[in-house]
PDB file of C-alpha atoms in Angstrom:
ATOM      1  CA  MET A   1      98.492 108.730  55.895  1.00  0.00           C
ATOM      2  CA  THR A   2     100.567 109.170  59.038  1.00  0.00           C
ATOM      3  CA  GLY A   3     101.027 106.242  61.413  1.00  0.00           C
ATOM      4  CA  ALA A   4     101.341 106.231  65.177  1.00  0.00           C
ATOM      5  CA  PRO A   5     104.156 108.361  66.595  1.00  0.00           C
ATOM      6  CA  SER A   6     107.491 106.705  67.296  1.00  0.00           C
ATOM      7  CA  LEU A   7     109.859 107.273  70.193  1.00  0.00           C
ATOM      8  CA  ALA A   8     112.899 109.516  69.992  1.00  0.00           C
ATOM      9  CA  ALA A   9     116.236 107.714  69.652  1.00  0.00           C
ATOM     10  CA  CYS A  10     117.226 108.434  73.258  1.00  0.00           C
ATOM     11  CA  LEU A  11     114.347 106.203  74.450  1.00  0.00           C
ATOM     12  CA  HIS A  12     114.921 103.245  72.140  1.00  0.00           C
ATOM     13  CA  SER A  13     117.059 101.096  74.432  1.00  0.00           C
ATOM     14  CA  LEU A  14     115.124 101.813  77.608  1.00  0.00           C
ATOM     15  CA  ARG A  15     112.828  99.333  79.328  1.00  0.00           C
ATOM     16  CA  ALA A  16     110.940 101.714  81.657  1.00  0.00           C
ATOM     17  CA  VAL A  17     110.235 105.430  82.087  1.00  0.00           C
ATOM     18  CA  LEU A  18     109.545 107.148  85.421  1.00  0.00           C
ATOM     19  CA  PHE A  19     107.639 110.431  85.377  1.00  0.00           C
ATOM     20  CA  ASP A  20     107.536 113.121  88.019  1.00  0.00           C
ATOM     21  CA  THR A  21     103.929 114.233  88.525  1.00  0.00           C
ATOM     22  CA  ASP A  22     103.595 117.958  89.319  1.00  0.00           C
ATOM     23  CA  GLY A  23     104.669 120.019  86.327  1.00  0.00           C
ATOM     24  CA  VAL A  24     105.391 116.971  84.150  1.00  0.00           C
ATOM     25  CA  ILE A  25     102.123 115.011  84.067  1.00  0.00           C
ATOM     26  CA  THR A  26      99.744 117.450  85.754  1.00  0.00           C
ATOM     27  CA  ASP A  27      99.737 121.230  85.522  1.00  0.00           C
ATOM     28  CA  SER A  28      99.560 121.454  89.302  1.00  0.00           C
ATOM     29  CA  ALA A  29     102.803 123.333  89.978  1.00  0.00           C
ATOM     30  CA  PRO A  30     101.075 126.773  89.917  1.00  0.00           C
ATOM     31  CA  VAL A  31      98.528 125.531  92.454  1.00  0.00           C
ATOM     32  CA  HIS A  32     101.305 124.265  94.719  1.00  0.00           C
ATOM     33  CA  ALA A  33     103.218 127.554  94.323  1.00  0.00           C
ATOM     34  CA  ALA A  34     100.157 129.646  95.197  1.00  0.00           C
ATOM     35  CA  ALA A  35      99.509 127.549  98.301  1.00  0.00           C
ATOM     36  CA  TRP A  36     103.128 127.907  99.391  1.00  0.00           C
ATOM     37  CA  LYS A  37     102.892 131.666  98.892  1.00  0.00           C
ATOM     38  CA  GLY A  38      99.884 131.886 101.171  1.00  0.00           C
ATOM     39  CA  ALA A  39     101.605 129.811 103.860  1.00  0.00           C
ATOM     40  CA  PHE A  40     104.995 131.514 103.661  1.00  0.00           C
ATOM     41  CA  ASP A  41     103.738 135.095 103.350  1.00  0.00           C
ATOM     42  CA  ALA A  42     101.792 134.729 106.599  1.00  0.00           C
ATOM     43  CA  CYS A  43     105.035 133.632 108.236  1.00  0.00           C
ATOM     44  CA  LEU A  44     107.189 136.321 106.603  1.00  0.00           C
ATOM     45  CA  ALA A  45     104.751 139.041 107.636  1.00  0.00           C
ATOM     46  CA  THR A  46     105.717 138.455 111.264  1.00  0.00           C
ATOM     47  CA  VAL A  47     109.345 139.482 110.577  1.00  0.00           C
ATOM     48  CA  GLU A  48     110.254 143.035 109.655  1.00  0.00           C
ATOM     49  CA  GLY A  49     112.023 143.571 106.343  1.00  0.00           C
ATOM     50  CA  GLN A  50     111.109 140.254 104.704  1.00  0.00           C
ATOM     51  CA  ARG A  51     109.957 140.361 101.078  1.00  0.00           C
ATOM     52  CA  PRO A  52     107.060 138.107 100.046  1.00  0.00           C
ATOM     53  CA  PHE A  53     107.564 134.593  98.713  1.00  0.00           C
ATOM     54  CA  ASP A  54     108.170 134.600  94.948  1.00  0.00           C
ATOM     55  CA  PRO A  55     105.975 131.844  93.420  1.00  0.00           C
ATOM     56  CA  VAL A  56     108.408 131.397  90.536  1.00  0.00           C
ATOM     57  CA  ASP A  57     111.964 131.951  91.728  1.00  0.00           C
ATOM     58  CA  ASP A  58     111.585 130.913  95.382  1.00  0.00           C
ATOM     59  CA  TYR A  59     109.359 127.999  94.433  1.00  0.00           C
ATOM     60  CA  LEU A  60     111.869 126.590  91.953  1.00  0.00           C
ATOM     61  CA  ARG A  61     114.863 127.195  94.206  1.00  0.00           C
ATOM     62  CA  HIS A  62     113.574 125.760  97.432  1.00  0.00           C
ATOM     63  CA  VAL A  63     110.341 123.739  97.339  1.00  0.00           C
ATOM     64  CA  ASP A  64     109.694 122.343  93.853  1.00  0.00           C
ATOM     65  CA  GLY A  65     109.917 118.549  93.884  1.00  0.00           C
ATOM     66  CA  ARG A  66     110.662 118.278  97.597  1.00  0.00           C
ATOM     67  CA  ALA A  67     108.612 116.709 100.359  1.00  0.00           C
ATOM     68  CA  ARG A  68     106.402 119.322 102.011  1.00  0.00           C
ATOM     69  CA  GLN A  69     108.332 119.505 105.283  1.00  0.00           C
ATOM     70  CA  ASP A  70     111.694 119.586 103.473  1.00  0.00           C
ATOM     71  CA  GLY A  71     110.530 122.406 101.195  1.00  0.00           C
ATOM     72  CA  ALA A  72     109.219 124.459 104.092  1.00  0.00           C
ATOM     73  CA  ALA A  73     112.458 124.051 106.033  1.00  0.00           C
ATOM     74  CA  ALA A  74     114.633 124.878 103.003  1.00  0.00           C
ATOM     75  CA  PHE A  75     112.804 128.105 102.177  1.00  0.00           C
ATOM     76  CA  LEU A  76     112.652 129.311 105.776  1.00  0.00           C
ATOM     77  CA  ARG A  77     116.406 128.698 106.145  1.00  0.00           C
ATOM     78  CA  SER A  78     117.019 130.714 102.994  1.00  0.00           C
ATOM     79  CA  ARG A  79     115.382 133.713 104.701  1.00  0.00           C
ATOM     80  CA  GLY A  80     117.272 133.214 107.954  1.00  0.00           C
ATOM     81  CA  LEU A  81     114.187 132.047 109.836  1.00  0.00           C
ATOM     82  CA  ASP A  82     115.103 129.337 112.307  1.00  0.00           C
ATOM     83  CA  LEU A  83     111.695 127.992 113.286  1.00  0.00           C
ATOM     84  CA  PRO A  84     111.465 124.898 115.487  1.00  0.00           C
ATOM     85  CA  LEU A  85     110.550 121.761 113.588  1.00  0.00           C
ATOM     86  CA  GLY A  86     107.473 121.073 115.678  1.00  0.00           C
ATOM     87  CA  ALA A  87     105.407 117.893 115.342  1.00  0.00           C
ATOM     88  CA  PRO A  88     103.587 116.335 112.383  1.00  0.00           C
ATOM     89  CA  ASP A  89     100.211 117.022 114.020  1.00  0.00           C
ATOM     90  CA  ASP A  90     100.841 120.763 114.510  1.00  0.00           C
ATOM     91  CA  PRO A  91      97.806 122.767 113.338  1.00  0.00           C
ATOM     92  CA  PRO A  92      98.230 125.152 110.380  1.00  0.00           C
ATOM     93  CA  GLY A  93     100.084 128.294 111.407  1.00  0.00           C
ATOM     94  CA  THR A  94     103.407 130.133 111.472  1.00  0.00           C
ATOM     95  CA  ASP A  95     105.141 128.950 114.668  1.00  0.00           C
ATOM     96  CA  THR A  96     106.862 125.762 113.462  1.00  0.00           C
ATOM     97  CA  VAL A  97     108.041 124.205 110.210  1.00  0.00           C
ATOM     98  CA  HIS A  98     105.291 121.594 110.476  1.00  0.00           C
ATOM     99  CA  ALA A  99     102.691 124.320 111.093  1.00  0.00           C
ATOM    100  CA  VAL A 100     103.747 126.208 107.955  1.00  0.00           C
ATOM    101  CA  ALA A 101     103.679 122.968 105.949  1.00  0.00           C
ATOM    102  CA  ALA A 102     100.216 122.186 107.351  1.00  0.00           C
ATOM    103  CA  ARG A 103      98.966 125.602 106.258  1.00  0.00           C
ATOM    104  CA  LYS A 104     100.260 124.958 102.750  1.00  0.00           C
ATOM    105  CA  GLU A 105      98.451 121.606 102.720  1.00  0.00           C
ATOM    106  CA  GLU A 106      95.244 123.296 103.871  1.00  0.00           C
ATOM    107  CA  LEU A 107      95.415 125.922 101.109  1.00  0.00           C
ATOM    108  CA  PHE A 108      96.325 123.371  98.419  1.00  0.00           C
ATOM    109  CA  SER A 109      93.469 121.045  99.383  1.00  0.00           C
ATOM    110  CA  ALA A 110      91.025 123.958  99.268  1.00  0.00           C
ATOM    111  CA  SER A 111      92.223 124.837  95.748  1.00  0.00           C
ATOM    112  CA  LEU A 112      91.649 121.272  94.571  1.00  0.00           C
ATOM    113  CA  ARG A 113      88.041 121.449  95.730  1.00  0.00           C
ATOM    114  CA  ASP A 114      87.513 124.597  93.678  1.00  0.00           C
ATOM    115  CA  ARG A 115      88.910 123.474  90.329  1.00  0.00           C
ATOM    116  CA  PRO A 116      90.274 120.346  88.615  1.00  0.00           C
ATOM    117  CA  VAL A 117      93.971 120.176  87.748  1.00  0.00           C
ATOM    118  CA  PRO A 118      94.614 119.579  84.026  1.00  0.00           C
ATOM    119  CA  THR A 119      97.220 117.282  82.525  1.00  0.00           C
ATOM    120  CA  TRP A 120      99.872 118.267  79.997  1.00  0.00           C
ATOM    121  CA  PRO A 121      98.726 116.948  76.579  1.00  0.00           C
ATOM    122  CA  GLY A 122     102.264 116.291  75.321  1.00  0.00           C
ATOM    123  CA  THR A 123     103.033 114.099  78.300  1.00  0.00           C
ATOM    124  CA  VAL A 124      99.818 112.132  77.852  1.00  0.00           C
ATOM    125  CA  ARG A 125     100.692 111.529  74.192  1.00  0.00           C
ATOM    126  CA  LEU A 126     104.115 110.237  75.206  1.00  0.00           C
ATOM    127  CA  LEU A 127     102.619 107.988  77.875  1.00  0.00           C
ATOM    128  CA  ARG A 128     100.233 106.454  75.361  1.00  0.00           C
ATOM    129  CA  ALA A 129     103.025 105.929  72.850  1.00  0.00           C
ATOM    130  CA  LEU A 130     105.180 104.232  75.492  1.00  0.00           C
ATOM    131  CA  ARG A 131     102.263 101.968  76.374  1.00  0.00           C
ATOM    132  CA  ASP A 132     101.794 101.106  72.716  1.00  0.00           C
ATOM    133  CA  HIS A 133     105.511 100.246  72.492  1.00  0.00           C
ATOM    134  CA  GLY A 134     105.276  98.018  75.564  1.00  0.00           C
ATOM    135  CA  VAL A 135     107.374 100.274  77.807  1.00  0.00           C
ATOM    136  CA  PRO A 136     106.021 100.343  81.386  1.00  0.00           C
ATOM    137  CA  CYS A 137     105.751 103.703  83.162  1.00  0.00           C
ATOM    138  CA  ALA A 138     105.547 104.850  86.758  1.00  0.00           C
ATOM    139  CA  ALA A 139     104.474 108.136  88.314  1.00  0.00           C
ATOM    140  CA  VAL A 140     106.587 109.544  91.140  1.00  0.00           C
ATOM    141  CA  SER A 141     105.798 112.450  93.434  1.00  0.00           C
ATOM    142  CA  ALA A 142     106.616 113.804  96.874  1.00  0.00           C
ATOM    143  CA  SER A 143     102.983 114.939  97.127  1.00  0.00           C
ATOM    144  CA  ARG A 144     100.387 112.856  98.932  1.00  0.00           C
ATOM    145  CA  HIS A 145      97.819 114.080  96.396  1.00  0.00           C
ATOM    146  CA  ALA A 146      99.482 112.557  93.326  1.00  0.00           C
ATOM    147  CA  ALA A 147      97.500 109.337  93.038  1.00  0.00           C
ATOM    148  CA  GLY A 148      94.223 111.205  93.485  1.00  0.00           C
ATOM    149  CA  LEU A 149      95.156 113.813  90.890  1.00  0.00           C
ATOM    150  CA  LEU A 150      96.094 111.138  88.343  1.00  0.00           C
ATOM    151  CA  SER A 151      92.834 109.267  88.949  1.00  0.00           C
ATOM    152  CA  ALA A 152      90.727 112.436  88.703  1.00  0.00           C
ATOM    153  CA  ALA A 153      92.456 113.303  85.415  1.00  0.00           C
ATOM    154  CA  GLY A 154      91.722 109.834  84.014  1.00  0.00           C
ATOM    155  CA  VAL A 155      95.375 108.968  83.318  1.00  0.00           C
ATOM    156  CA  ASP A 156      96.058 106.577  86.208  1.00  0.00           C
ATOM    157  CA  THR A 157      95.631 103.561  83.929  1.00  0.00           C
ATOM    158  CA  LEU A 158      98.713 104.642  81.964  1.00  0.00           C
ATOM    159  CA  PHE A 159     100.943 103.768  84.931  1.00  0.00           C
ATOM    160  CA  ARG A 160     101.899 100.373  86.267  1.00  0.00           C
ATOM    161  CA  ALA A 161     103.107 101.912  89.525  1.00  0.00           C
ATOM    162  CA  VAL A 162     102.615 105.122  91.500  1.00  0.00           C
ATOM    163  CA  VAL A 163     105.021 106.104  94.274  1.00  0.00           C
ATOM    164  CA  ASP A 164     103.699 109.221  95.980  1.00  0.00           C
ATOM    165  CA  GLY A 165     104.057 110.983  99.308  1.00  0.00           C
ATOM    166  CA  ASN A 166     101.805 108.460 101.021  1.00  0.00           C
ATOM    167  CA  GLU A 167     104.062 105.609  99.962  1.00  0.00           C
ATOM    168  CA  ALA A 168     107.153 107.618 100.900  1.00  0.00           C
ATOM    169  CA  HIS A 169     105.730 108.094 104.390  1.00  0.00           C
ATOM    170  CA  ARG A 170     104.720 104.441 104.725  1.00  0.00           C
ATOM    171  CA  LEU A 171     108.156 103.185 103.623  1.00  0.00           C
ATOM    172  CA  ASP A 172     110.103 105.993 105.334  1.00  0.00           C
ATOM    173  CA  LEU A 173     111.732 107.011 102.051  1.00  0.00           C
ATOM    174  CA  PRO A 174     113.770 110.240 101.994  1.00  0.00           C
ATOM    175  CA  GLY A 175     112.653 112.954  99.577  1.00  0.00           C
ATOM    176  CA  LYS A 176     114.386 114.322  96.514  1.00  0.00           C
ATOM    177  CA  PRO A 177     117.225 114.984  95.745  1.00  0.00           C
ATOM    178  CA  ASP A 178     117.706 111.553  97.293  1.00  0.00           C
ATOM    179  CA  PRO A 179     116.823 109.021  94.553  1.00  0.00           C
ATOM    180  CA  ALA A 180     114.816 106.740  96.868  1.00  0.00           C
ATOM    181  CA  LEU A 181     111.400 107.517  95.334  1.00  0.00           C
ATOM    182  CA  PHE A 182     112.612 106.803  91.797  1.00  0.00           C
ATOM    183  CA  LEU A 183     114.496 103.695  92.874  1.00  0.00           C
ATOM    184  CA  GLU A 184     111.355 102.341  94.544  1.00  0.00           C
ATOM    185  CA  ALA A 185     109.345 103.007  91.370  1.00  0.00           C
ATOM    186  CA  ALA A 186     111.937 101.208  89.230  1.00  0.00           C
ATOM    187  CA  ARG A 187     111.893  98.289  91.673  1.00  0.00           C
ATOM    188  CA  ARG A 188     108.123  98.021  91.369  1.00  0.00           C
ATOM    189  CA  LEU A 189     108.398  97.912  87.582  1.00  0.00           C
ATOM    190  CA  GLY A 190     111.094  95.238  87.835  1.00  0.00           C
ATOM    191  CA  VAL A 191     113.546  97.271  85.735  1.00  0.00           C
ATOM    192  CA  PRO A 192     116.981  98.387  87.003  1.00  0.00           C
ATOM    193  CA  PRO A 193     117.875 102.102  86.932  1.00  0.00           C
ATOM    194  CA  GLY A 194     120.495 101.443  84.279  1.00  0.00           C
ATOM    195  CA  ASP A 195     117.696 100.484  81.878  1.00  0.00           C
ATOM    196  CA  SER A 196     115.268 103.260  82.880  1.00  0.00           C
ATOM    197  CA  ALA A 197     114.682 106.956  82.262  1.00  0.00           C
ATOM    198  CA  VAL A 198     113.553 109.710  84.619  1.00  0.00           C
ATOM    199  CA  VAL A 199     111.478 112.654  83.328  1.00  0.00           C
ATOM    200  CA  GLU A 200     111.576 115.616  85.737  1.00  0.00           C
ATOM    201  CA  ASP A 201     111.030 119.371  85.816  1.00  0.00           C
ATOM    202  CA  ALA A 202     112.364 120.056  89.317  1.00  0.00           C
ATOM    203  CA  LEU A 203     116.045 120.627  89.997  1.00  0.00           C
ATOM    204  CA  ALA A 204     115.903 118.339  93.026  1.00  0.00           C
ATOM    205  CA  GLY A 205     114.242 115.638  90.933  1.00  0.00           C
ATOM    206  CA  VAL A 206     116.803 115.866  88.135  1.00  0.00           C
ATOM    207  CA  GLU A 207     119.562 115.558  90.726  1.00  0.00           C
ATOM    208  CA  ALA A 208     117.780 112.524  92.186  1.00  0.00           C
ATOM    209  CA  GLY A 209     117.759 110.893  88.751  1.00  0.00           C
ATOM    210  CA  ARG A 210     121.484 111.485  88.357  1.00  0.00           C
ATOM    211  CA  ARG A 211     122.270 110.196  91.837  1.00  0.00           C
ATOM    212  CA  GLY A 212     120.176 107.087  91.210  1.00  0.00           C
ATOM    213  CA  GLY A 213     122.264 106.021  88.226  1.00  0.00           C
ATOM    214  CA  PHE A 214     119.403 106.125  85.738  1.00  0.00           C
ATOM    215  CA  ALA A 215     120.325 105.597  82.102  1.00  0.00           C
ATOM    216  CA  LEU A 216     118.630 108.804  80.947  1.00  0.00           C
ATOM    217  CA  VAL A 217     117.513 111.896  82.852  1.00  0.00           C
ATOM    218  CA  VAL A 218     115.189 114.170  80.882  1.00  0.00           C
ATOM    219  CA  GLY A 219     114.766 117.697  82.219  1.00  0.00           C
ATOM    220  CA  VAL A 220     111.491 119.464  81.419  1.00  0.00           C
ATOM    221  CA  ASP A 221     111.923 123.238  81.123  1.00  0.00           C
ATOM    222  CA  ARG A 222     108.510 124.890  81.255  1.00  0.00           C
ATOM    223  CA  THR A 223     109.819 128.240  82.508  1.00  0.00           C
ATOM    224  CA  ALA A 224     111.827 131.063  80.939  1.00  0.00           C
ATOM    225  CA  GLY A 225     113.269 132.028  84.316  1.00  0.00           C
ATOM    226  CA  PRO A 226     116.863 131.729  85.506  1.00  0.00           C
ATOM    227  CA  TYR A 227     116.376 128.126  86.638  1.00  0.00           C
ATOM    228  CA  SER A 228     115.703 126.659  83.232  1.00  0.00           C
ATOM    229  CA  ALA A 229     117.647 124.554  80.754  1.00  0.00           C
ATOM    230  CA  GLY A 230     121.130 125.416  81.995  1.00  0.00           C
ATOM    231  CA  ALA A 231     120.270 124.724  85.613  1.00  0.00           C
ATOM    232  CA  LEU A 232     118.634 121.406  84.720  1.00  0.00           C
ATOM    233  CA  ARG A 233     121.742 120.325  82.812  1.00  0.00           C
ATOM    234  CA  ARG A 234     124.024 121.336  85.662  1.00  0.00           C
ATOM    235  CA  ARG A 235     121.995 119.179  88.042  1.00  0.00           C
ATOM    236  CA  GLY A 236     122.335 116.175  85.748  1.00  0.00           C
ATOM    237  CA  ALA A 237     119.819 116.294  82.874  1.00  0.00           C
ATOM    238  CA  ASP A 238     121.101 114.481  79.782  1.00  0.00           C
ATOM    239  CA  VAL A 239     118.366 115.970  77.596  1.00  0.00           C
ATOM    240  CA  VAL A 240     116.231 119.071  78.155  1.00  0.00           C
ATOM    241  CA  VAL A 241     112.846 119.566  76.465  1.00  0.00           C
ATOM    242  CA  THR A 242     110.149 122.181  76.883  1.00  0.00           C
ATOM    243  CA  ASP A 243     107.521 119.414  76.857  1.00  0.00           C
ATOM    244  CA  PRO A 244     107.823 115.601  77.048  1.00  0.00           C
ATOM    245  CA  GLY A 245     105.849 115.392  73.802  1.00  0.00           C
ATOM    246  CA  GLU A 246     109.082 116.428  72.070  1.00  0.00           C
ATOM    247  CA  LEU A 247     110.312 112.888  72.722  1.00  0.00           C
ATOM    248  CA  LEU A 248     107.867 111.672  70.077  1.00  0.00           C
ATOM    249  CA  LEU A 249     108.568 111.551  66.357  1.00  0.00           C
ATOM    250  CA  PRO A 250     105.879 111.617  63.630  1.00  0.00           C
ATOM    251  CA  GLY A 251     104.800 108.183  62.435  1.00  0.00           C
ATOM    252  CA  ASP A 252     105.860 106.897  59.052  1.00  0.00           C
ATOM    253  CA  ALA A 253     103.694 107.734  56.098  1.00  0.00           C
ATOM    254  CA  GLY A 254     101.843 104.778  54.700  1.00  0.00           C
TER     255      GLY A 254
END
């Protein structure tokens, strides 16, 4: 008979684990990427010679893990488009950075109404094992939808703290690669970064974990593209896995 799974050695001395949400806990990254494509392609179509937004390469390079406004600005700069910032209440459109970000939000929200976003089973297994071992966990995300997604998926009870885009806005926290979101999550768990791990799939998030002085930064490589294991390690990942469930070991036979 096989007992409950145990934690990999790299987690043994840690007192808390902080999880990114999109792409690590929930399989929502493709939905985000598709919404960005709709918003950016409308903008790119107004400029001659621009190729469409690539939902894999461009997404990973410029917007994955970043706050919505920061991601919009970073991608537009990469294409040489110097749009005015605009105002947070700009309606969805193509004239300002805020308008493009608002269009992405509009498309993403519409997608959520059409279909639920699943969770990654390996991550859920790890979360349950950490709970069973008495290790508190937090969910971190630049998205304002994170808490709702976790609740809808029925996994919100596995977290003692959630720091999402709403909290970032309320506390005026800078987005990744600044470590502020992860540091706030660690503070809420009452565990210093030097005793905590960060689990991230985004390059900006891995860099945030390194900058924050966390004891362990786990990169999650769910893509076979050019921004995979090597890129995650260069940004600061100590360990790279294809799924967080790899941080579990089979239980002892009894």
